[in-house]
PDB file of C-alpha atoms in Angstrom:
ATOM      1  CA  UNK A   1     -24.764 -15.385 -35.781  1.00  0.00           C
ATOM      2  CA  UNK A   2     -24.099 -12.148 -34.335  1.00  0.00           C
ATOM      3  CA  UNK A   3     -23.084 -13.679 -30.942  1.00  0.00           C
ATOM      4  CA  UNK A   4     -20.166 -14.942 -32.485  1.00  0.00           C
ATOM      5  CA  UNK A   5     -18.540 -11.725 -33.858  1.00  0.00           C
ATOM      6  CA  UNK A   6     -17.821 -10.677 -30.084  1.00  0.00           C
ATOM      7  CA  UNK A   7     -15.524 -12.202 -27.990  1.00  0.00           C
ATOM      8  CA  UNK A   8     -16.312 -15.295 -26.262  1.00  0.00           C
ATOM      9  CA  UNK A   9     -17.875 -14.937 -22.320  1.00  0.00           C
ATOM     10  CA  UNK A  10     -14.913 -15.889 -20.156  1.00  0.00           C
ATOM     11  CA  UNK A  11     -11.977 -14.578 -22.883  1.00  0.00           C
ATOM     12  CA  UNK A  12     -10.877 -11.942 -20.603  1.00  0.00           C
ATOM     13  CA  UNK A  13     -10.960 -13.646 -17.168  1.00  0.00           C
ATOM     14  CA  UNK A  14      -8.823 -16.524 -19.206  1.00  0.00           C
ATOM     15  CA  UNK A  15      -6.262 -14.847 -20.493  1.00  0.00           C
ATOM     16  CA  UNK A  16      -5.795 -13.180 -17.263  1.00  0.00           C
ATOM     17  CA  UNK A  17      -5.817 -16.348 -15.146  1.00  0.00           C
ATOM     18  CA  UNK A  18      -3.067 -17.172 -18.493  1.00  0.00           C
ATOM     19  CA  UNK A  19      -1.257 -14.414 -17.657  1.00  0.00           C
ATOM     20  CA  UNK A  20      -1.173 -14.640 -13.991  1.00  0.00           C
ATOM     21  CA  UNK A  21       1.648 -17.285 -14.310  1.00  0.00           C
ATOM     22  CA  UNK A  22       3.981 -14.833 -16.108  1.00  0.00           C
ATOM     23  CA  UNK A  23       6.948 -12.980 -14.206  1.00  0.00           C
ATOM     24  CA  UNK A  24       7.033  -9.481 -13.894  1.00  0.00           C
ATOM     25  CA  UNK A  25       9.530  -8.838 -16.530  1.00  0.00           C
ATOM     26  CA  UNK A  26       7.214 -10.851 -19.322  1.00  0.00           C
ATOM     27  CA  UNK A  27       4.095  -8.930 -18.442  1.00  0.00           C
ATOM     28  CA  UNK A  28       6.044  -5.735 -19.056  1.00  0.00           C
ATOM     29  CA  UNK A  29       7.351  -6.967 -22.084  1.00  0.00           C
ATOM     30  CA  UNK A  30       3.591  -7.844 -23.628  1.00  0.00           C
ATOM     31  CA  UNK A  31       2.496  -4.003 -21.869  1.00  0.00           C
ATOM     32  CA  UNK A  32       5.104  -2.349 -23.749  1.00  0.00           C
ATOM     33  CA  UNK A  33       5.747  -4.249 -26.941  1.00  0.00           C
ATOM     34  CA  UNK A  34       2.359  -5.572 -27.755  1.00  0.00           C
ATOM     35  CA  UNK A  35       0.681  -2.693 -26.202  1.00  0.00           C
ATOM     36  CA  UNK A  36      -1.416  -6.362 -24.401  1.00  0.00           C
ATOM     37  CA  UNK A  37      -3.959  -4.056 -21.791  1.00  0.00           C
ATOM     38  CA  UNK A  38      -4.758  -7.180 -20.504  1.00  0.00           C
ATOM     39  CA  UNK A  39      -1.283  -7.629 -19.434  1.00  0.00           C
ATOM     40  CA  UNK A  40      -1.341  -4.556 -17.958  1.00  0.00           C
ATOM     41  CA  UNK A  41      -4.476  -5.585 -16.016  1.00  0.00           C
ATOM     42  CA  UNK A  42      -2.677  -8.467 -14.788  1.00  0.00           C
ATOM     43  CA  UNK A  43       0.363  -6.425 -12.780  1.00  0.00           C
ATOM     44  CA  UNK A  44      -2.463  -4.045 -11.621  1.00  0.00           C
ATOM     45  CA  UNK A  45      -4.065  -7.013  -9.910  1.00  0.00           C
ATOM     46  CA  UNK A  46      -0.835  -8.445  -8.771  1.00  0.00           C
ATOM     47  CA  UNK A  47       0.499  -5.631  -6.970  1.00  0.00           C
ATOM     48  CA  UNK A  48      -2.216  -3.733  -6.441  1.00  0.00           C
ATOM     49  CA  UNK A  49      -2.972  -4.981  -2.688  1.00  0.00           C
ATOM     50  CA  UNK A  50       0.123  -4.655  -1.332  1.00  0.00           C
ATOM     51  CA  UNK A  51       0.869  -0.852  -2.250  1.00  0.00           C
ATOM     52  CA  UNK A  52      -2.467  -0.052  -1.398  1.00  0.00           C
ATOM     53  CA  UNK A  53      -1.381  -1.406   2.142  1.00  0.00           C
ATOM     54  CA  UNK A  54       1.585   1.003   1.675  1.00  0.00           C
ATOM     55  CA  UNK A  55      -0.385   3.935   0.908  1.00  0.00           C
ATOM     56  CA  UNK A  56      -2.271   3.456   4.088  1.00  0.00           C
ATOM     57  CA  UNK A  57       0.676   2.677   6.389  1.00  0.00           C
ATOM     58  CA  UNK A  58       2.181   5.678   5.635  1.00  0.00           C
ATOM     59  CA  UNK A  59      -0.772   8.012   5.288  1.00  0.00           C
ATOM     60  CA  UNK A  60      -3.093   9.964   7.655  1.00  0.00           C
ATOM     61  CA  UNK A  61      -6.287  10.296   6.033  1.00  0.00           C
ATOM     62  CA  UNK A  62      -8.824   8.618   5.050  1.00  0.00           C
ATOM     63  CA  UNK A  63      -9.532   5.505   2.215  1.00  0.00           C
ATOM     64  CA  UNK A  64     -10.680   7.951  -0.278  1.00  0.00           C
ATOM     65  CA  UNK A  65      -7.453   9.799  -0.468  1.00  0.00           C
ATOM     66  CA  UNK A  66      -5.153   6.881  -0.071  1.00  0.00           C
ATOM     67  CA  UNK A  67      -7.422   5.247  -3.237  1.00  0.00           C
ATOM     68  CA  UNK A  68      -6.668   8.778  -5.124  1.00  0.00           C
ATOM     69  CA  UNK A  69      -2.838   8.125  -4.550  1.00  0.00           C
ATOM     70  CA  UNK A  70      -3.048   4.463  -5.628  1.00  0.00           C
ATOM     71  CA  UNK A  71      -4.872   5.531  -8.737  1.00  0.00           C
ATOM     72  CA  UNK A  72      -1.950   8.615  -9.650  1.00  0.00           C
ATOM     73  CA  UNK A  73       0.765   5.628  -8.760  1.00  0.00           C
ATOM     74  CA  UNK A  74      -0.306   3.467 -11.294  1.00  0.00           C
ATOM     75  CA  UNK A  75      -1.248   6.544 -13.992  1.00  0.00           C
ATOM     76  CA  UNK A  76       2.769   7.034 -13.299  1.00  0.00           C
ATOM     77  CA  UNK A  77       4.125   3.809 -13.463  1.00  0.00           C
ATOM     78  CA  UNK A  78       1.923   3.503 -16.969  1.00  0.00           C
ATOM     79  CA  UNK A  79       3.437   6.495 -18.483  1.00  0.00           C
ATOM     80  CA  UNK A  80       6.822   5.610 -17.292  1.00  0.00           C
ATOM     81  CA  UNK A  81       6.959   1.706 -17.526  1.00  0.00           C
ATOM     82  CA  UNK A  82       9.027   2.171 -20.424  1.00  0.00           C
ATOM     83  CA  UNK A  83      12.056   3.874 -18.462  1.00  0.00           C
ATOM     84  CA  UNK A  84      11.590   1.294 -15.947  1.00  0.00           C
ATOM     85  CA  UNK A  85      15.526  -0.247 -15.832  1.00  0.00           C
ATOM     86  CA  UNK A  86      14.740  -3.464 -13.651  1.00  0.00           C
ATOM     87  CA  UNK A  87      17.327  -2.209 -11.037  1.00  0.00           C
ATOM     88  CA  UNK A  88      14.772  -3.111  -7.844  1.00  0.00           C
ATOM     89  CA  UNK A  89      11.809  -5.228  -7.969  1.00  0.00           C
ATOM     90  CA  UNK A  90       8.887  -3.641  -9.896  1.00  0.00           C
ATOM     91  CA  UNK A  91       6.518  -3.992  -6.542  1.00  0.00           C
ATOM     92  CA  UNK A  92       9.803  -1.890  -4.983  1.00  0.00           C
ATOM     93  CA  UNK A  93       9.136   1.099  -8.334  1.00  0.00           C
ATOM     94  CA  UNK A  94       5.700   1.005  -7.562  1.00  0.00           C
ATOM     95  CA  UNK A  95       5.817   2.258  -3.771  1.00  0.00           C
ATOM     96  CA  UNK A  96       8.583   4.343  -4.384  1.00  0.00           C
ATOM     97  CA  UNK A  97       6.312   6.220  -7.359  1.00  0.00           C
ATOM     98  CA  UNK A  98       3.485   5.725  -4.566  1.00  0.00           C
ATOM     99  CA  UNK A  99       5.765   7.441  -1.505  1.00  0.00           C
ATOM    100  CA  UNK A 100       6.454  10.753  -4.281  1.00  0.00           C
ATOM    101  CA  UNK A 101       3.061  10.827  -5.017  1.00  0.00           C
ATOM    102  CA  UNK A 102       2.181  10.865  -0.730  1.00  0.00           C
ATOM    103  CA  UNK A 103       5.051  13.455  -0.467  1.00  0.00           C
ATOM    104  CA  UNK A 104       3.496  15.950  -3.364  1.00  0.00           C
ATOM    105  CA  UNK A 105       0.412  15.575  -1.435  1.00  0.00           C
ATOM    106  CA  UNK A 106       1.496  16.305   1.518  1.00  0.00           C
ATOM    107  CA  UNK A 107       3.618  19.631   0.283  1.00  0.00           C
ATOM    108  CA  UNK A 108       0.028  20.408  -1.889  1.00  0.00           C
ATOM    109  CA  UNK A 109      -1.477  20.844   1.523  1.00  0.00           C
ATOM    110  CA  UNK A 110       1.187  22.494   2.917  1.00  0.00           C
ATOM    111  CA  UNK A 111       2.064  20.828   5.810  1.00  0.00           C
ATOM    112  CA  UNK A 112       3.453  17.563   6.907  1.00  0.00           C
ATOM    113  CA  UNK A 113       0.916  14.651   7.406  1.00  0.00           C
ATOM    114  CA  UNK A 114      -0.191  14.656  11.252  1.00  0.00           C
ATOM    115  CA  UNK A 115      -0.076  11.446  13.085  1.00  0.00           C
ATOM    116  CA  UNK A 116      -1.716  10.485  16.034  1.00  0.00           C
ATOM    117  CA  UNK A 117      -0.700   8.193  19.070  1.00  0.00           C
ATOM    118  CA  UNK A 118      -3.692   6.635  20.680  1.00  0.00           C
ATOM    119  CA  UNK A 119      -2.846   6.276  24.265  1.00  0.00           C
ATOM    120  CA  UNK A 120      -3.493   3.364  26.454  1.00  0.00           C
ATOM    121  CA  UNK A 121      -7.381   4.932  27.660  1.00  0.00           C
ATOM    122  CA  UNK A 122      -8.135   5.312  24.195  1.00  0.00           C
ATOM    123  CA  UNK A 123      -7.658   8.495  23.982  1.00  0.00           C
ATOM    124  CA  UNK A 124      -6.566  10.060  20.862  1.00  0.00           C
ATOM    125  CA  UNK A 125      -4.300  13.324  21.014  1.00  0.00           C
ATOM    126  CA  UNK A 126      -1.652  14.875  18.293  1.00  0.00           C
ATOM    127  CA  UNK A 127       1.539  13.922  18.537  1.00  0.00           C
ATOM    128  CA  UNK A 128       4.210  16.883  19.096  1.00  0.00           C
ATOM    129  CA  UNK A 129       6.684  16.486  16.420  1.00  0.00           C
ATOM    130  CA  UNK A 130       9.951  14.984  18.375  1.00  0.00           C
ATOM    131  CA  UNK A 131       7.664  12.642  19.491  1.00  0.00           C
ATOM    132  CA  UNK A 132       5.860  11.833  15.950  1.00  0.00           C
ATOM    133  CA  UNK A 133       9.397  11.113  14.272  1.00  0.00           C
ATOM    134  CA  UNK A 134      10.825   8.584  17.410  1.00  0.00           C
ATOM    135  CA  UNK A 135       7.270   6.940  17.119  1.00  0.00           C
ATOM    136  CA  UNK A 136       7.933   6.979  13.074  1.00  0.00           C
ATOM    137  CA  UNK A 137      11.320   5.551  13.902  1.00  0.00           C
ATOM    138  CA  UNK A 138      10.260   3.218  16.731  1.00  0.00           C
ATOM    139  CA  UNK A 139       7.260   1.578  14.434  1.00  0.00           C
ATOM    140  CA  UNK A 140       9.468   1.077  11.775  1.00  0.00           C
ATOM    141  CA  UNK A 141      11.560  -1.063  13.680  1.00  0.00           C
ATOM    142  CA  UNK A 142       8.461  -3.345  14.584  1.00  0.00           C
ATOM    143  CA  UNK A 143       8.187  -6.879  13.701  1.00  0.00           C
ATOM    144  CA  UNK A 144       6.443  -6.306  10.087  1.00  0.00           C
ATOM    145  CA  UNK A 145       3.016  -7.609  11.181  1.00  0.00           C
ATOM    146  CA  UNK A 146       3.197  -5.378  14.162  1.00  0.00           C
ATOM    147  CA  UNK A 147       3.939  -2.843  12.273  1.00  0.00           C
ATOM    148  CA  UNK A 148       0.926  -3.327   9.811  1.00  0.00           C
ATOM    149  CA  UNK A 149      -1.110  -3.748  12.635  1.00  0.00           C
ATOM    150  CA  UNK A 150      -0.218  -0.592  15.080  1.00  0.00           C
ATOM    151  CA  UNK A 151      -0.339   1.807  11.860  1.00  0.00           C
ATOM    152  CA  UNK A 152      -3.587   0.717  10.746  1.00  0.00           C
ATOM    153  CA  UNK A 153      -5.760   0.422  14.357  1.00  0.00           C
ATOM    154  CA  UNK A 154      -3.395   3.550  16.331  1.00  0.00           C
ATOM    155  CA  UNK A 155      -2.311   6.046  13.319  1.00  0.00           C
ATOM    156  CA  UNK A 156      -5.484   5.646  10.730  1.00  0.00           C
ATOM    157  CA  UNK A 157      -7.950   4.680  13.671  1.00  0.00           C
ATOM    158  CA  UNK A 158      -9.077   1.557  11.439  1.00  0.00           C
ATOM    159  CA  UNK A 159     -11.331  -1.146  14.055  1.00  0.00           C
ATOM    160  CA  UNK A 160      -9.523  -4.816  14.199  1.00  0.00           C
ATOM    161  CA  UNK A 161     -13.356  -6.339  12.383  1.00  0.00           C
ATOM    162  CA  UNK A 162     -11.443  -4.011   9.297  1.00  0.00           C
ATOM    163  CA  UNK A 163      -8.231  -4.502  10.130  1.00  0.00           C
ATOM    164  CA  UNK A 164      -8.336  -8.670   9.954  1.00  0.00           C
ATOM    165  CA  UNK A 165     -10.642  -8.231   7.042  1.00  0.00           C
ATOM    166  CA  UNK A 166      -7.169  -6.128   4.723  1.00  0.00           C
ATOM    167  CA  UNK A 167      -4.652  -8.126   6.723  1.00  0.00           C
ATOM    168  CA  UNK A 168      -6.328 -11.694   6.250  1.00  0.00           C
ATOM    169  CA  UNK A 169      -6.183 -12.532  10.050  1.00  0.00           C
ATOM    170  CA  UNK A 170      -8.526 -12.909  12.816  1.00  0.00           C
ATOM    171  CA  UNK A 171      -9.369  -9.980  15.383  1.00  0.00           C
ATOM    172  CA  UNK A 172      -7.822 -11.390  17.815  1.00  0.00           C
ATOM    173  CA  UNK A 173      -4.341 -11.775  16.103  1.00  0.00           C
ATOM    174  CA  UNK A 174      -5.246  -8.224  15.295  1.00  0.00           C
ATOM    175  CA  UNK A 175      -5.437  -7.384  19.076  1.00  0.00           C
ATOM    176  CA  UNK A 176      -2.441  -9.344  20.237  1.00  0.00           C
ATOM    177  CA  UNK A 177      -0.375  -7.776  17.505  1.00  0.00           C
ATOM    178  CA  UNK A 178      -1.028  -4.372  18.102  1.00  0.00           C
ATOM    179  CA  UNK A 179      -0.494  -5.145  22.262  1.00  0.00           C
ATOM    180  CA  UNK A 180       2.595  -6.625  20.758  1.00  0.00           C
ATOM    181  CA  UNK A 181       3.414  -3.397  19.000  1.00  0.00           C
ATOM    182  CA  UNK A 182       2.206  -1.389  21.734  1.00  0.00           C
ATOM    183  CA  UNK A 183       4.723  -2.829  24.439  1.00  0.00           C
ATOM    184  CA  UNK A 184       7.145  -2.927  21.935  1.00  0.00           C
ATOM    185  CA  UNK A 185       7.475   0.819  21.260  1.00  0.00           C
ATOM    186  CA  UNK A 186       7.035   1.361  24.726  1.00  0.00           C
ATOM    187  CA  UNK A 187      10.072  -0.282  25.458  1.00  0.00           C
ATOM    188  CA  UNK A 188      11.889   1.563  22.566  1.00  0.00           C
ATOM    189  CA  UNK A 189      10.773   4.894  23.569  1.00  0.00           C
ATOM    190  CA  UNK A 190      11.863   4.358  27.042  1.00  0.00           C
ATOM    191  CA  UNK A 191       7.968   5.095  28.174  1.00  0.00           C
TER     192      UNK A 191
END
């Protein structure tokens, strides 16, 4: 008898695979309204991924930190899903919480975040700072999967076994991109 006072085995995973089909709008509707945490749970799993991705692109440090931004973005956008105007996409509000949240990190540590250039050898040397913002500009000008690519393997030193394994793509499309990238920005920076 007792067994069927608690919720059923599966009721959660259901309602989320329920609530997977709902927009972004509706899901913030049930989070505010109904106060529905599995709701909630449903736009952390949708757009979790890809600002995680974000955080990394943009940051120099390791997982750990990047996973402590990710986690302060979405305390954020809880508290403030309620002034959230639907002007931009919500995925759009959630990296640009994300990017203040990388830029109050960065002043907490008082200084800019360094980036590195790994050269051709493999080398790996700091980047003097006319060079790190035309590399900043030059990447972002990359084909996007290029861009992924070269930020991940040359600026956060991740291997191409991890780098297929985030990106969903094989090592070697992981290799030809960043070869790709790496001619590309060549070109661009007249090197």
């Amino acid at each position: 008898m007792m067994g069927s006072l608690g919720p059923k085995k599966g009721t959660r995973k259901n309602a989320l695979e329920r609530l997977s089909r709902l927009s972004d709008r509706e899901l913030v509707g049930k989070t505010l309204h109904l106060g529905d945490e599995i709701a909630f749970q449903a736009l952390l799993d949708r757009h979790t991924k890809a600002v995680f991705r974000f955080i990394l692109s943009r940051m120099s440090g390791d997982v750990m930190e990047a996973e402590d931004v990710l986690q302060e973005t979405w305390i954020r956008a809880g508290r403030g899903l309620d002034q959230f105007r639907w002007r931009c996409s919500l995925r759009s509000w959630l990296i640009q919480i994300a990017l203040n949240q990388i830029k109050i990190l960065a002043r907490k540590r008082s200084s800019r975040p360094t980036l590195v250039f790994e050269d051709f050898d493999g080398m790996v040397e700091p980047a003097d700072v006319l060079t790190r913002l035309d590399l900043e500009r030059a990447t972002g000008k990359l084909p996007p999967r290029a861009r992924r690519v070269f930020r991940l393997h040359a600026l956060l030193g991740r291997k191409h076994r991890e780098i297929a394994t985030m990106l969903g793509i094989s090592e070697g499309t992981s290799k030809s991109q960043l070869f790709r990238a790496r001619i590309l920005l060549s070109e661009a920076m007249g090197t």
